Amino acid sequence: ETGCIAPGVRDELVGRPTDHSITINAIVDGAVEAYVEYGIAPGDYLGSTSPALSVEGIIETVIDGLAADTPYYYRMRYRPSGATTDFLARGEHAFRTQRAAGSTFTFAVKSDSHQGYTSGQFWDEALYQVTYAPHTDVANDWGR
């Protein structure tokens, strides 16, 4: 009725990986309090960050003290700032800390796909689907 957007987390971006830390930035709507749970097995969160408040639509969370060259699973939990209700859970995602020098890895780069441009010069549905196909070997292939 009022045209307001309910406070929540819209998107997450994982960046600045080192051999012992990672930074997660989240774009949020409204005043949000959030933290990150993480662990080395899916759904088994052995650590968590302290709750942080959104500043100008972004929450930045640094997870430190991680093991090098290790896959981690995480999910963000959030609630409206000042609320006393339980934190809501977002979906689980994964990252890997920095690999040892000389290690091999696979990754994908996506830019403006010109989706819908059908002359064949810029758009190929088959290649687009390969780029975004789910990877089953998460521990060894983080190119999603």
Coordinates of N, CA, C and O in Angstrom, one line a residue, residues 14-24 61-72 95-101:
V14 N 30.9 -12.4 -4.0 CA 32.1 -12.8 -3.3 C 33.3 -12.3 -4.0 O 33.4 -12.4 -5.2
G15 N 34.2 -11.7 -3.2 CA 35.4 -11.1 -3.8 C 36.6 -11.1 -2.8 O 36.5 -11.5 -1.7
R16 N 37.7 -10.6 -3.3 CA 39.0 -10.4 -2.6 C 39.4 -11.7 -1.9 O 39.8 -11.7 -0.7
P17 N 39.4 -12.8 -2.6 CA 39.9 -14.1 -1.9 C 41.4 -14.0 -1.6 O 42.2 -13.6 -2.4
T18 N 41.8 -14.4 -0.4 CA 43.2 -14.6 -0.1 C 43.3 -16.1 0.4 O 42.3 -16.8 0.4
D19 N 44.5 -16.4 0.9 CA 44.6 -17.8 1.4 C 44.0 -18.0 2.8 O 43.9 -19.1 3.3
H20 N 43.5 -16.9 3.4 CA 42.8 -17.0 4.7 C 41.6 -16.2 4.9 O 41.0 -16.2 6.0
S21 N 41.1 -15.5 3.8 CA 39.9 -14.7 4.0 C 39.2 -14.5 2.7 O 39.7 -14.8 1.6
I22 N 37.9 -14.0 2.8 CA 37.1 -13.7 1.6 C 36.2 -12.6 2.1 O 35.9 -12.4 3.3
T23 N 35.7 -11.8 1.1 CA 34.8 -10.7 1.4 C 33.5 -10.9 0.7 O 33.5 -11.2 -0.5
I24 N 32.4 -10.8 1.4 CA 31.1 -10.9 0.8 C 30.4 -9.6 0.9 O 30.2 -9.1 2.0
T61 N 31.0 -8.0 4.5 CA 31.3 -9.0 5.5 C 32.6 -9.6 5.2 O 32.8 -10.2 4.1
V62 N 33.6 -9.6 6.0 CA 34.9 -10.3 5.8 C 34.9 -11.5 6.7 O 34.7 -11.4 7.9
I63 N 35.2 -12.7 6.1 CA 35.3 -13.9 6.8 C 36.8 -14.2 6.8 O 37.5 -14.3 5.8
D64 N 37.4 -14.2 8.0 CA 38.8 -14.4 8.2 C 39.2 -15.7 9.0 O 38.3 -16.3 9.5
G65 N 40.4 -16.0 9.0 CA 40.9 -17.2 9.7 C 40.5 -18.5 9.0 O 40.4 -19.6 9.6
L66 N 40.4 -18.5 7.7 CA 40.1 -19.7 6.9 C 41.3 -20.4 6.5 O 42.4 -19.9 6.5
A67 N 41.2 -21.7 6.1 CA 42.3 -22.5 5.7 C 42.5 -22.2 4.2 O 41.6 -22.0 3.4
A68 N 43.8 -22.2 3.8 CA 44.2 -22.0 2.4 C 43.7 -23.1 1.5 O 43.6 -24.3 2.0
D69 N 43.4 -22.8 0.2 CA 43.1 -23.8 -0.8 C 42.0 -24.8 -0.3 O 42.1 -26.0 -0.5
T70 N 40.9 -24.2 0.3 CA 39.9 -25.0 0.9 C 38.5 -24.5 0.4 O 38.2 -23.3 0.4
P71 N 37.6 -25.5 0.0 CA 36.3 -25.1 -0.4 C 35.4 -24.8 0.9 O 35.6 -25.5 1.9
Y72 N 34.6 -23.8 0.9 CA 33.7 -23.4 2.0 C 32.3 -23.3 1.4 O 32.1 -22.9 0.3
F95 N 32.5 -21.0 -2.0 CA 33.7 -20.3 -2.5 C 34.8 -21.1 -2.1 O 34.7 -22.1 -1.4
R96 N 36.0 -20.8 -2.6 CA 37.2 -21.5 -2.3 C 38.3 -20.4 -2.0 O 38.4 -19.5 -2.7
T97 N 39.1 -20.7 -0.9 CA 40.1 -19.7 -0.6 C 41.2 -19.9 -1.7 O 41.3 -20.9 -2.4
Q98 N 42.2 -18.9 -1.7 CA 43.2 -18.9 -2.7 C 44.0 -20.2 -2.8 O 44.4 -20.8 -1.7
R99 N 44.2 -20.7 -4.0 CA 44.9 -21.9 -4.2 C 46.4 -21.7 -4.1 O 46.9 -20.5 -4.2
A100 N 47.1 -22.7 -3.9 CA 48.6 -22.7 -3.9 C 49.1 -22.2 -5.2 O 48.6 -22.5 -6.3
A101 N 50.3 -21.5 -5.2 CA 50.9 -21.1 -6.5 C 51.2 -22.3 -7.4 O 51.6 -23.4 -6.9

